PDB file of C-alpha atoms in Angstrom:
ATOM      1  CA  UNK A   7     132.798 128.229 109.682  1.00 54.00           C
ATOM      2  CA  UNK A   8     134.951 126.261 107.848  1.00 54.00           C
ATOM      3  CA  UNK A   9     136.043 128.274 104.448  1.00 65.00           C
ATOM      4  CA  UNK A  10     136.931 124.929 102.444  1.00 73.00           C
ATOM      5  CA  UNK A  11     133.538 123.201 102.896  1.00 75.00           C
ATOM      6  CA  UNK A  12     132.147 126.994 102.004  1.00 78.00           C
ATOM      7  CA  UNK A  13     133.655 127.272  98.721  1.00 76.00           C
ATOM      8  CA  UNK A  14     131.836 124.113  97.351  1.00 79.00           C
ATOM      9  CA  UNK A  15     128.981 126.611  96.836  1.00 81.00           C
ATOM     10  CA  UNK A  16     127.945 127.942  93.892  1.00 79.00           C
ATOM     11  CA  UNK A  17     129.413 131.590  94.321  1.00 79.00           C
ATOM     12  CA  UNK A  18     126.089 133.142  93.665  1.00 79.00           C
ATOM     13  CA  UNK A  19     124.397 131.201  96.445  1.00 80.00           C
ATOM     14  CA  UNK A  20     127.278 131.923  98.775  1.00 80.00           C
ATOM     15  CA  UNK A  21     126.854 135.702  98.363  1.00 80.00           C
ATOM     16  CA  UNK A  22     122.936 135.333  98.965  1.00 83.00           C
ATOM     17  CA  UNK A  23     123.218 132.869 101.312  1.00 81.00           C
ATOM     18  CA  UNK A  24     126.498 132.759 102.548  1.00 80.00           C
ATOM     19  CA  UNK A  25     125.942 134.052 106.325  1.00 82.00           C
ATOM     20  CA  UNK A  26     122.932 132.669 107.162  1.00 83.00           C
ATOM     21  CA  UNK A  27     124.215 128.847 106.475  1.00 81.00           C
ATOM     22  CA  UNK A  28     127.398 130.171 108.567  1.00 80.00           C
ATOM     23  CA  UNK A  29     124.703 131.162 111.212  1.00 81.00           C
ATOM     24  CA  UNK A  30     122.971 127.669 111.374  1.00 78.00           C
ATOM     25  CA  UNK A  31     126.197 125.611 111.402  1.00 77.00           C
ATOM     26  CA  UNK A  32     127.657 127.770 114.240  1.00 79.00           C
ATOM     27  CA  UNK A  33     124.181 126.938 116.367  1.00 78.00           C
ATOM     28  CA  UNK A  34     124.387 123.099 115.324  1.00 75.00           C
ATOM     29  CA  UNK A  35     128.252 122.617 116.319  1.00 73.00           C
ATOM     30  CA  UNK A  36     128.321 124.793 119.401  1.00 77.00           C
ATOM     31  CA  UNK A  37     129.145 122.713 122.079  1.00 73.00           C
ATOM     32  CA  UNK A  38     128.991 119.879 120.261  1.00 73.00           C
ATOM     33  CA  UNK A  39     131.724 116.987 120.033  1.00 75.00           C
ATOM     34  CA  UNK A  40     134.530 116.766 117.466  1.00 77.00           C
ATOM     35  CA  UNK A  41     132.148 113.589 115.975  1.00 77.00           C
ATOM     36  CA  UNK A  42     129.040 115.795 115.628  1.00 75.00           C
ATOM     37  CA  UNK A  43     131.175 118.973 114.188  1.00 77.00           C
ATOM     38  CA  UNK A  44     132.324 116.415 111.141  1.00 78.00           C
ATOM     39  CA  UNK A  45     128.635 114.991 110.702  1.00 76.00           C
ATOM     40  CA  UNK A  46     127.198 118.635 110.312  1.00 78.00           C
ATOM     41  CA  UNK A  47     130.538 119.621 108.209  1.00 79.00           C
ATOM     42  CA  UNK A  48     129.704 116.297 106.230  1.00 78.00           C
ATOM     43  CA  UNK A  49     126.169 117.113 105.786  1.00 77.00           C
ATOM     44  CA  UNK A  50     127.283 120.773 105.131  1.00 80.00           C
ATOM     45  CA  UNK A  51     129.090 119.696 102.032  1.00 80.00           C
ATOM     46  CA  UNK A  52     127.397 116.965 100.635  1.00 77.00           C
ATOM     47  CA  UNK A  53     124.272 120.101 100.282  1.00 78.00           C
ATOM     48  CA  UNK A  54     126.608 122.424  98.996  1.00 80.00           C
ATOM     49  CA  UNK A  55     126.850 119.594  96.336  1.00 78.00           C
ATOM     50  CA  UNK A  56     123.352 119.028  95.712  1.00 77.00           C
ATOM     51  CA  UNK A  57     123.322 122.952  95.321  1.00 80.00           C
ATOM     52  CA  UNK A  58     125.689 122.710  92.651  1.00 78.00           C
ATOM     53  CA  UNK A  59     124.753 119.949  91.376  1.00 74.00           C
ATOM     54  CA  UNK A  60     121.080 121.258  91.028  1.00 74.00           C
ATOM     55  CA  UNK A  61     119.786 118.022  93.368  1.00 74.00           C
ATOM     56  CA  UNK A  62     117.787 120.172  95.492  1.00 74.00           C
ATOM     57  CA  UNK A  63     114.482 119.713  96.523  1.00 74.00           C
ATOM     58  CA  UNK A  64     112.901 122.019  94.260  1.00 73.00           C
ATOM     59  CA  UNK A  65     114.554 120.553  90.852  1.00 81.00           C
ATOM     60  CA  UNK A  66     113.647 117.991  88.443  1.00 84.00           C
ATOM     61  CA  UNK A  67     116.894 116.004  89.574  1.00 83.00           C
ATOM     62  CA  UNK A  68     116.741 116.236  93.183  1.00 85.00           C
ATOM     63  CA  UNK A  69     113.170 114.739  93.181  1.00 88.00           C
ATOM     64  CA  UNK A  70     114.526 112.338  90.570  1.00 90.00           C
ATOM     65  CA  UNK A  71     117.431 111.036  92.885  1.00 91.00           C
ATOM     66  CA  UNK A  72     114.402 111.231  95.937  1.00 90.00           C
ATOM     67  CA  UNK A  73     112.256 108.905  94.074  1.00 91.00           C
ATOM     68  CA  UNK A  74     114.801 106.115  93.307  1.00 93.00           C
ATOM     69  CA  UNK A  75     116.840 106.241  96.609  1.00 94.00           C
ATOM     70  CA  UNK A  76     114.292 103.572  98.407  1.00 95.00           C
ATOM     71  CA  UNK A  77     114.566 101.306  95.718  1.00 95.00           C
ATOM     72  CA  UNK A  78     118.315 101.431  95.358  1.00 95.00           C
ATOM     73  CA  UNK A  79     117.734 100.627  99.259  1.00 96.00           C
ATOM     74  CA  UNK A  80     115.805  97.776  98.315  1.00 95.00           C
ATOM     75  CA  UNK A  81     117.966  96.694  95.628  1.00 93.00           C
ATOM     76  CA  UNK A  82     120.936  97.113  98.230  1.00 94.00           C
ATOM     77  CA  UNK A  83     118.895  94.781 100.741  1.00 94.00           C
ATOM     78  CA  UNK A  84     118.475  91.762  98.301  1.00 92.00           C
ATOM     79  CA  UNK A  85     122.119  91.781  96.695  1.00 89.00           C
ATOM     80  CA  UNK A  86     123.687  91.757 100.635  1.00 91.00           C
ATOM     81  CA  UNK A  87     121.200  88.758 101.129  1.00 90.00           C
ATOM     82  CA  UNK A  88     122.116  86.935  98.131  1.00 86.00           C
ATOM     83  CA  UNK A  89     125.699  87.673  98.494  1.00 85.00           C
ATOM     84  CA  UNK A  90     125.412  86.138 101.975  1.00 85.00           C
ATOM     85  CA  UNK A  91     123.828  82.829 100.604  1.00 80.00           C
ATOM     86  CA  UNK A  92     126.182  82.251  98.382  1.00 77.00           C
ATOM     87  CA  UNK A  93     128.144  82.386 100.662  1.00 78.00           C
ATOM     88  CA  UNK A  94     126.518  79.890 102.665  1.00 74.00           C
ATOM     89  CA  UNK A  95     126.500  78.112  99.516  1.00 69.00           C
ATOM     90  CA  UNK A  96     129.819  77.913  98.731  1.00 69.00           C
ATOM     91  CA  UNK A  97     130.485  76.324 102.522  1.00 70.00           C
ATOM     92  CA  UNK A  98     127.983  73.829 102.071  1.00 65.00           C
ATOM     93  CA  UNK A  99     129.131  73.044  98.865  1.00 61.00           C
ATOM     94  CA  UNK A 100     132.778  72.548 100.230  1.00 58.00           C
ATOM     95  CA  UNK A 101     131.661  70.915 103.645  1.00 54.00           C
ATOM     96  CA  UNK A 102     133.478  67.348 102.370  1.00 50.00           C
ATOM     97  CA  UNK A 103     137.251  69.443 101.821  1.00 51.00           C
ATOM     98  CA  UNK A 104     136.552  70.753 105.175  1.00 48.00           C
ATOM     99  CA  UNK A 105     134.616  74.161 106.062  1.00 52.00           C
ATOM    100  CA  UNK A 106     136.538  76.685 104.564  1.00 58.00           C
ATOM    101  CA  UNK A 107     136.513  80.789 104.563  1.00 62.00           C
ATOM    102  CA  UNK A 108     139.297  82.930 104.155  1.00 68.00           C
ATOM    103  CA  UNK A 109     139.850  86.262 106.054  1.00 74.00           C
ATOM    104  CA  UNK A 110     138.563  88.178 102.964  1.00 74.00           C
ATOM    105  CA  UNK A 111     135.118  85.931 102.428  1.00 76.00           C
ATOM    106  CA  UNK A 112     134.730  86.619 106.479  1.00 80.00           C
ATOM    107  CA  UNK A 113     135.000  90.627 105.908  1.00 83.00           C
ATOM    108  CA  UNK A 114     133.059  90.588 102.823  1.00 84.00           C
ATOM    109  CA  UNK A 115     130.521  88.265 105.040  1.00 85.00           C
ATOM    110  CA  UNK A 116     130.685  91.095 107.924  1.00 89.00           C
ATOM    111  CA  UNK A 117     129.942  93.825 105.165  1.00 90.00           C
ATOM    112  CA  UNK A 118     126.782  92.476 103.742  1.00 91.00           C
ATOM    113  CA  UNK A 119     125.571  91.812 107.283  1.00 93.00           C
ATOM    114  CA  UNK A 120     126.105  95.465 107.683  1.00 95.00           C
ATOM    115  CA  UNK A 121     124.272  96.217 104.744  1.00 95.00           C
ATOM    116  CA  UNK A 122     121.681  94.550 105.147  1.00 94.00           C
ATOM    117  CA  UNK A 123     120.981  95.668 108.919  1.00 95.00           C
ATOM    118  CA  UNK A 124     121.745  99.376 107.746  1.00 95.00           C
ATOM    119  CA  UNK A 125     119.334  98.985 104.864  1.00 95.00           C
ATOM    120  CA  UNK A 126     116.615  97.290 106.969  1.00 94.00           C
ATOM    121  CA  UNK A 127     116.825  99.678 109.534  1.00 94.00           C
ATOM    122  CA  UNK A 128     116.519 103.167 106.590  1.00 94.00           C
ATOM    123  CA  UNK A 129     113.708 101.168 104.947  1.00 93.00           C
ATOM    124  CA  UNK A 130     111.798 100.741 108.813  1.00 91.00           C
ATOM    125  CA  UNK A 131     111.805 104.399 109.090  1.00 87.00           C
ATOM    126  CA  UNK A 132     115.711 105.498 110.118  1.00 89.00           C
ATOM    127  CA  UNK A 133     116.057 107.240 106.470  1.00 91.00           C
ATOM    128  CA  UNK A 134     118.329 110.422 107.460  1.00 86.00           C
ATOM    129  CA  UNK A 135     120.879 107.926 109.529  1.00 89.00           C
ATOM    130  CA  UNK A 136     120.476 105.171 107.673  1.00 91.00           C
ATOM    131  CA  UNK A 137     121.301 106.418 103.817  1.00 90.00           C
ATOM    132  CA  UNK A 138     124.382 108.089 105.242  1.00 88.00           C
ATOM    133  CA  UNK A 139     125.382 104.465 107.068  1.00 92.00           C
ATOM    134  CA  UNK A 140     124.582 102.708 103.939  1.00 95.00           C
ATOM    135  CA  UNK A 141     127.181 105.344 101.993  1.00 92.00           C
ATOM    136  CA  UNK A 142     129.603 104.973 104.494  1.00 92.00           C
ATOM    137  CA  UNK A 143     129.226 100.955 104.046  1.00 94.00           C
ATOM    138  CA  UNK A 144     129.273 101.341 100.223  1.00 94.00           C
ATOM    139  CA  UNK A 145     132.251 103.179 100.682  1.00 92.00           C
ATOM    140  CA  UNK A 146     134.251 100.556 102.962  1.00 91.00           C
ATOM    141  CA  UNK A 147     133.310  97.866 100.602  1.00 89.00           C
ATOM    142  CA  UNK A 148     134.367  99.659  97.384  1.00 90.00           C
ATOM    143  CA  UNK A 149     138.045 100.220  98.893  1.00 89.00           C
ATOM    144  CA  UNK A 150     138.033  96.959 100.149  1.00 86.00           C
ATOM    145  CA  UNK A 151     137.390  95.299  96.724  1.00 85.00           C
ATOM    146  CA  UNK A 152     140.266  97.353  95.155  1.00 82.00           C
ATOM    147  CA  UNK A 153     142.811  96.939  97.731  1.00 82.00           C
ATOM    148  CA  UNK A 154     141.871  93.013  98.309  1.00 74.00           C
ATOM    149  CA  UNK A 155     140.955  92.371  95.004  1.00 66.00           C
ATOM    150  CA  UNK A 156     138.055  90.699  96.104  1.00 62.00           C
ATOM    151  CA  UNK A 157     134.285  91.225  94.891  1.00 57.00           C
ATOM    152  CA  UNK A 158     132.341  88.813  97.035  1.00 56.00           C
ATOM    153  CA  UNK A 159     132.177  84.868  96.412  1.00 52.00           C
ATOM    154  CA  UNK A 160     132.484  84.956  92.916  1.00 51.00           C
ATOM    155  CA  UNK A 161     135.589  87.640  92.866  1.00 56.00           C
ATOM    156  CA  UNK A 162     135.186  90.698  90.274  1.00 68.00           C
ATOM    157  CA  UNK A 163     136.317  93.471  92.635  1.00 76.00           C
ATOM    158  CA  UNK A 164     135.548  96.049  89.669  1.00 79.00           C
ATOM    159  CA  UNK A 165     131.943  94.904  89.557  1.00 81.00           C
ATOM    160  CA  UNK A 166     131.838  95.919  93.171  1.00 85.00           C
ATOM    161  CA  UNK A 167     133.422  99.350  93.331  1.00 88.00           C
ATOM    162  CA  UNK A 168     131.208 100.010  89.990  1.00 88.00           C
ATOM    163  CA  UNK A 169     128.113  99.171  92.026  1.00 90.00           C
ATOM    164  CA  UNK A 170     128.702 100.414  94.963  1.00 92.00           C
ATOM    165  CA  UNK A 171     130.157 104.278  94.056  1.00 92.00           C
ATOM    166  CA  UNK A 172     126.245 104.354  91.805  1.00 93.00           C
ATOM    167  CA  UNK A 173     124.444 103.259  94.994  1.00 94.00           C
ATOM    168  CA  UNK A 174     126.155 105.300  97.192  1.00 93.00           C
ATOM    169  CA  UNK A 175     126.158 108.656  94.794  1.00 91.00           C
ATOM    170  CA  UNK A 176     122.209 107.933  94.289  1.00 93.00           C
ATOM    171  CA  UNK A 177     121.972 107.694  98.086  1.00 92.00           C
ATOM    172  CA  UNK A 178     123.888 111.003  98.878  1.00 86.00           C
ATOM    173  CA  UNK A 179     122.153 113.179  96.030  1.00 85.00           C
ATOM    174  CA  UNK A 180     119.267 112.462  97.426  1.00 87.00           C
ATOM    175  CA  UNK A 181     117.756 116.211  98.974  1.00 85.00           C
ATOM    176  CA  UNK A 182     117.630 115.642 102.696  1.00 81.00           C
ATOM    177  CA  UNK A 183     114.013 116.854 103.119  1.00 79.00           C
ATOM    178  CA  UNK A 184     112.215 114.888 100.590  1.00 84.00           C
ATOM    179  CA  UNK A 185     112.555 111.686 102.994  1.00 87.00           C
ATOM    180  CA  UNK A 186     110.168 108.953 101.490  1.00 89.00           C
ATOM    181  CA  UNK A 187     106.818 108.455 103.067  1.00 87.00           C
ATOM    182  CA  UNK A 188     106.005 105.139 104.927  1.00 89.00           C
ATOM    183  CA  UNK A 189     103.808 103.814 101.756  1.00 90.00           C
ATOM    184  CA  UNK A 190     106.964 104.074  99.728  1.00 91.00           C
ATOM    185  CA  UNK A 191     108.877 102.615 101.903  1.00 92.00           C
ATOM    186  CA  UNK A 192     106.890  99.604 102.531  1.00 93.00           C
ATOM    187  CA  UNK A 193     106.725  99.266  98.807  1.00 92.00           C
ATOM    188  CA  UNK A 194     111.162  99.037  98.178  1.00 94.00           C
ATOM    189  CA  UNK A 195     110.687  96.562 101.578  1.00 95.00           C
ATOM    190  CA  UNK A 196     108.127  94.384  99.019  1.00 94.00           C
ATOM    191  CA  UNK A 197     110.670  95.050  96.104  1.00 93.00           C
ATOM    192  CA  UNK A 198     113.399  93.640  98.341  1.00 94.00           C
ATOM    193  CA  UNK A 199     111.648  90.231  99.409  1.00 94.00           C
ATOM    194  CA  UNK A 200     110.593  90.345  95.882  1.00 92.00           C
ATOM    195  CA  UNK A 201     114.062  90.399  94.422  1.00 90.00           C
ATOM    196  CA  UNK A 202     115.758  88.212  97.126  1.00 90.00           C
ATOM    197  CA  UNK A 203     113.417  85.341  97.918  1.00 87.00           C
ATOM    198  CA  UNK A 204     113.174  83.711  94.384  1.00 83.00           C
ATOM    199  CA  UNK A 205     117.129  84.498  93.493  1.00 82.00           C
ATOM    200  CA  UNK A 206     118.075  82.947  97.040  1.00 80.00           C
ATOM    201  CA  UNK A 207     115.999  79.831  96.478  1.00 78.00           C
ATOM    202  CA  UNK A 208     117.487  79.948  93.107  1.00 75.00           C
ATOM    203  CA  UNK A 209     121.228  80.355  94.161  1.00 70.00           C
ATOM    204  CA  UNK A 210     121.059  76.762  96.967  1.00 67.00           C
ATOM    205  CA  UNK A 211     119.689  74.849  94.623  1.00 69.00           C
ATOM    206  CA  UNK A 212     121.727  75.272  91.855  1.00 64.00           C
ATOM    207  CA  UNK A 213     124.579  75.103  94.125  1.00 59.00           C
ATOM    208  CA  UNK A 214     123.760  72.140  95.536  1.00 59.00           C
ATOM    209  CA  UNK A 215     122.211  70.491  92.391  1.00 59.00           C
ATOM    210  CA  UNK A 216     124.884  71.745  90.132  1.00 54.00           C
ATOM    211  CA  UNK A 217     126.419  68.515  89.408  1.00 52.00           C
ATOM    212  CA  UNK A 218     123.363  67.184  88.535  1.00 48.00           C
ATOM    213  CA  UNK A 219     121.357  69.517  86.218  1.00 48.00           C
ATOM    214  CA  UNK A 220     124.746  71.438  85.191  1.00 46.00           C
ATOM    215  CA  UNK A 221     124.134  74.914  86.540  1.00 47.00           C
ATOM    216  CA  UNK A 222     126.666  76.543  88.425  1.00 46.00           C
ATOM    217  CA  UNK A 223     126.636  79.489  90.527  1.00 46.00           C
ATOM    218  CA  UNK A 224     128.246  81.924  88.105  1.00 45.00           C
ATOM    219  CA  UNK A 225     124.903  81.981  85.767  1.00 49.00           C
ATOM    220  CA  UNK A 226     123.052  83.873  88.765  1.00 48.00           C
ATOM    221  CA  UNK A 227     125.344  86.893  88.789  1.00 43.00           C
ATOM    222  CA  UNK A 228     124.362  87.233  84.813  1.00 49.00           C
ATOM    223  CA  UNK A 229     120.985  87.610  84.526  1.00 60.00           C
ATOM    224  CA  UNK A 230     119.923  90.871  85.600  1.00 73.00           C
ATOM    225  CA  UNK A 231     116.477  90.217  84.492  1.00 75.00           C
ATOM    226  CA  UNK A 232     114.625  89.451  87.402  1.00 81.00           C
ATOM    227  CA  UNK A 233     115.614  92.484  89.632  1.00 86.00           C
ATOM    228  CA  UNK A 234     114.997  94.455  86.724  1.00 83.00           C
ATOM    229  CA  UNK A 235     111.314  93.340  86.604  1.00 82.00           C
ATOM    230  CA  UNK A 236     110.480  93.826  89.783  1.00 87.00           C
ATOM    231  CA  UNK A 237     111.453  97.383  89.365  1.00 88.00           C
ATOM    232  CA  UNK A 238     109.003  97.733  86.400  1.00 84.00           C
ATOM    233  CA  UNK A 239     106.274  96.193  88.780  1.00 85.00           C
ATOM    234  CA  UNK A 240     107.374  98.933  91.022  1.00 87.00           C
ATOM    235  CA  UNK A 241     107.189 101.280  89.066  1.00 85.00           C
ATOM    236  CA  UNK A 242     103.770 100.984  88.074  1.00 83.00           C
ATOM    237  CA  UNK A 243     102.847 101.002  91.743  1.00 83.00           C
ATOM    238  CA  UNK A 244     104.501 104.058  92.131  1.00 84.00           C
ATOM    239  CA  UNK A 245     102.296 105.357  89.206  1.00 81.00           C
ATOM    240  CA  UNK A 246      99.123 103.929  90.527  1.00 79.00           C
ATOM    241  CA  UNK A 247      99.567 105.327  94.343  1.00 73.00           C
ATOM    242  CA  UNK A 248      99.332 108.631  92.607  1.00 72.00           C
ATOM    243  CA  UNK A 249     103.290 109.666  91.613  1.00 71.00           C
ATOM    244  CA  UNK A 250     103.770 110.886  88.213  1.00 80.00           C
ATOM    245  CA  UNK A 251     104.375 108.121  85.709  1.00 80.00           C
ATOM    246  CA  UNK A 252     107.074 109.920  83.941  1.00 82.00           C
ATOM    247  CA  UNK A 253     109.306 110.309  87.204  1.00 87.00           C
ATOM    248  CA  UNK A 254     108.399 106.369  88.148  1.00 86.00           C
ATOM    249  CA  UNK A 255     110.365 105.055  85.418  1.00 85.00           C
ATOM    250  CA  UNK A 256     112.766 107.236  85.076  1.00 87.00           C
ATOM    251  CA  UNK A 257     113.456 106.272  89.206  1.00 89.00           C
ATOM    252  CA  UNK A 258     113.162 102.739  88.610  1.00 89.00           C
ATOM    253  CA  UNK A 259     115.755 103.048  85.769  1.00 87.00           C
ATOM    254  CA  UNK A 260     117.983 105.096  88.046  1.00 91.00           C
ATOM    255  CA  UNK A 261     117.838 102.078  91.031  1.00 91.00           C
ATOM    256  CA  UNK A 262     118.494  99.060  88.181  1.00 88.00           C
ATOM    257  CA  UNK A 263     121.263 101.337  86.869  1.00 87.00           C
ATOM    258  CA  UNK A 264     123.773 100.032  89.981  1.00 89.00           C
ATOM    259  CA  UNK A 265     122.951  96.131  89.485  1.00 85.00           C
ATOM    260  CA  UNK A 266     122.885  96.320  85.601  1.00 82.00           C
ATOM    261  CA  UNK A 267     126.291  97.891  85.300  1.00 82.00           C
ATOM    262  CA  UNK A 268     127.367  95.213  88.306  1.00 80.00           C
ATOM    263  CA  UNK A 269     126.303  92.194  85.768  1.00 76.00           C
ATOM    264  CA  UNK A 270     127.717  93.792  83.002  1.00 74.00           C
ATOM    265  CA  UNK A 271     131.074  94.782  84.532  1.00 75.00           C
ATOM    266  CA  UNK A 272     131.453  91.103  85.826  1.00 71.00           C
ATOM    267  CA  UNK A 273     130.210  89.504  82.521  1.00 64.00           C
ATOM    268  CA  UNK A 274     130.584  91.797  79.368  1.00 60.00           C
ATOM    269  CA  UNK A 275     127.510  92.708  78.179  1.00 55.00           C
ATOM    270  CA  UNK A 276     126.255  91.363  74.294  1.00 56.00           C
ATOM    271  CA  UNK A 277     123.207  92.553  72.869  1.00 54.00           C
ATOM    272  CA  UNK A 278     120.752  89.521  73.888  1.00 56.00           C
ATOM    273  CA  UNK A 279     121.253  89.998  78.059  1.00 57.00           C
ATOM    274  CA  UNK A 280     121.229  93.790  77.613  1.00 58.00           C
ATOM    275  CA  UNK A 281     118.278  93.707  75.440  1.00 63.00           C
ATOM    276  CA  UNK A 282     116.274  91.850  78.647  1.00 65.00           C
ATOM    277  CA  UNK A 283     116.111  95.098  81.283  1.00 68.00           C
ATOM    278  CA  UNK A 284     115.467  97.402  78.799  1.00 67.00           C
ATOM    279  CA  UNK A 285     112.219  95.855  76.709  1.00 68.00           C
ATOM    280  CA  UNK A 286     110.982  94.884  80.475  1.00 69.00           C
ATOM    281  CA  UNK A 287     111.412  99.077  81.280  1.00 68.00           C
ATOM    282  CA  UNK A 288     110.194  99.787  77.399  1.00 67.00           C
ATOM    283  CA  UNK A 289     106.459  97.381  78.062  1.00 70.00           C
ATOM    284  CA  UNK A 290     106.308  98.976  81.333  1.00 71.00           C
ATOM    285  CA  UNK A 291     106.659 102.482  79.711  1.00 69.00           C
ATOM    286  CA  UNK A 292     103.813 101.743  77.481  1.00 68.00           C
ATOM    287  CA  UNK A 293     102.144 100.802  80.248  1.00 71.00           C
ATOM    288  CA  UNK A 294     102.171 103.756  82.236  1.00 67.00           C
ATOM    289  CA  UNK A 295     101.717 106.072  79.809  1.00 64.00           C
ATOM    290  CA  UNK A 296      98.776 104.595  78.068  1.00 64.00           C
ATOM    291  CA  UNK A 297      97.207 104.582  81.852  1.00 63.00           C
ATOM    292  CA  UNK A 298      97.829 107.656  82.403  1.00 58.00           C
ATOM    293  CA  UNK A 299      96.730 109.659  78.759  1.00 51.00           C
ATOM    294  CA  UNK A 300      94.337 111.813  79.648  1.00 47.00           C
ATOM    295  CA  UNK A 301      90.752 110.451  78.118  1.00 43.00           C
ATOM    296  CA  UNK A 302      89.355 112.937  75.511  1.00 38.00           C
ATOM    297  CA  UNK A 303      85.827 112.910  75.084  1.00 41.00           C
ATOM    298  CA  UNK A 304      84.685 113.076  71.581  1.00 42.00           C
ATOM    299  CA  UNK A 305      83.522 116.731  70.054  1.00 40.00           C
ATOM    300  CA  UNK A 306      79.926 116.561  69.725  1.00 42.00           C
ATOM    301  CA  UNK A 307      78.530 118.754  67.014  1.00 40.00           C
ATOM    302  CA  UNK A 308      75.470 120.138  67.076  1.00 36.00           C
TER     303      UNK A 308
END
């Protein structure tokens, strides 16, 4: 057992629990490769963590993290697909100078490919493989944007690591057995088309038309509104298939939280753009709770 990835737990739950989680992690690695001894050390600590953190399964947090990790999936999906048409874009837009893209636009092109596959493939039903891909991915691309200095197509590195160290810590504290069902799933998949589809349609044709009707590109990165409101829809389909209201928004805040502090490290928030996700998340509040009051019949006296 190794005595480093031990010692993340709580001390308490080591002494309780100490030999039997040596037990079941000398059964998983015996025999096994060096590569599946680091993924069961890997998956060793990052529970030790959740312990610690109090992210398990049986806490308020852990089935917070559990109930936003499909939509930070989803909200993953769509900002990998509209990273990769601006792209395409931006080489459209510069096909008279000659078709141009620089080592760094071709990496940051490979990386939301990745993402995008990796997040297709945990929202289709590979969720234990495919959170820990996307983390790995998030990872890459956050120490790629601080040692290239790059962010994407429209730069701001910081914006970058900002959202991808939320995604990925949203991803990861999410309790391994509270995987999401196929209905919630299918609903982040509609959240992602959602998000993407307009935004993409959005991003070529102010590219392309910006000389004429004077929007450029930059303006799309700003407005977190739209992505934002498509969470509220979600999460009053989250509330109607029969999850708690409460733990719907709070989930749907937790998923914005990564694109929200993206715009706002890229832009600087002031108080008119901020104002935008949260009355969308405050009318959405009222609507959930005012659904789901409970209806008290009046006192009839006799």
């Amino acid at each position: 057992m190794t005595t480093p990835v031990m010692r993340l737990y709580p001390a308490e739950y080591r002494t309780r629990h100490g030999h039997e989680i040596a037990e079941v992690y000398r059964q998983a690695v015996d025999g096994a490769g060096r590569l599946a001894r680091s993924r069961e050390a890997a998956d060793l600590a990052a529970h030790a963590l959740r312990i610690r953190l109090r992210l398990s399964s049986d806490r308020r947090a852990g089935r917070l993290f559990a109930a936003a990790a499909p939509f930070v999936v989803a909200v993953l999906a769509s900002h990998a697909g509209l990273e990769l048409f601006k792209l395409a874009a931006f080489l459209l837009d510069t096909r008279g100078d000659g078709l141009y893209l620089g080592a760094a636009d071709a990496v940051f092109a490979g990386l939301w490919v990745a993402l995008l596959a990796a997040a297709g493939g945990t929202l289709g039903g590979r969720w234990p493989v495919g959170r820990w891909c996307l983390a790995a991915l998030l990872t890459v691309g956050a120490l790629l944007a601080a040692t290239v200095g790059r962010g994407g197509v429209l730069g701001a590195p910081g914006a970058l690591v900002v959202f991808a160290v939320l995604s990925a810590a949203i991803l990861v504290g999410c309790p391994p057995d509270m995987a999401p069902d196929w209905r919630v799933r299918r609903m982040a998949s509609g959240a992602a088309v959602a998000i993407w589809a307009p935004l993409a349609v959005l991003c070529v044709m102010w590219r392309t038309l910006a000389d004429h009707i004077g929007i450029a590109l930059p303006l799309l990165a700003e407005s977190n509104m739209w992505p934002c409101l498509i969470l509220a829809v979600s999460a009053c389909a989250f509330a109607r298939g029969g999850g708690s209201a409460r733990l719907a928004l709070a989930a749907m805040v937790m998923a914005a939280s990564p694109v929200v502090a993206h715009d706002a490290a890229i832009t600087g928030y002031h108080p008119a753009q901020a104002a935008v996700p949260a009355i969308s998340f405050l009318l959405t509040a009222a609507f959930l709770f005012a659904r789901t009051a409970p209806n008290q019949a009046p006192v009839q006296r006799s």
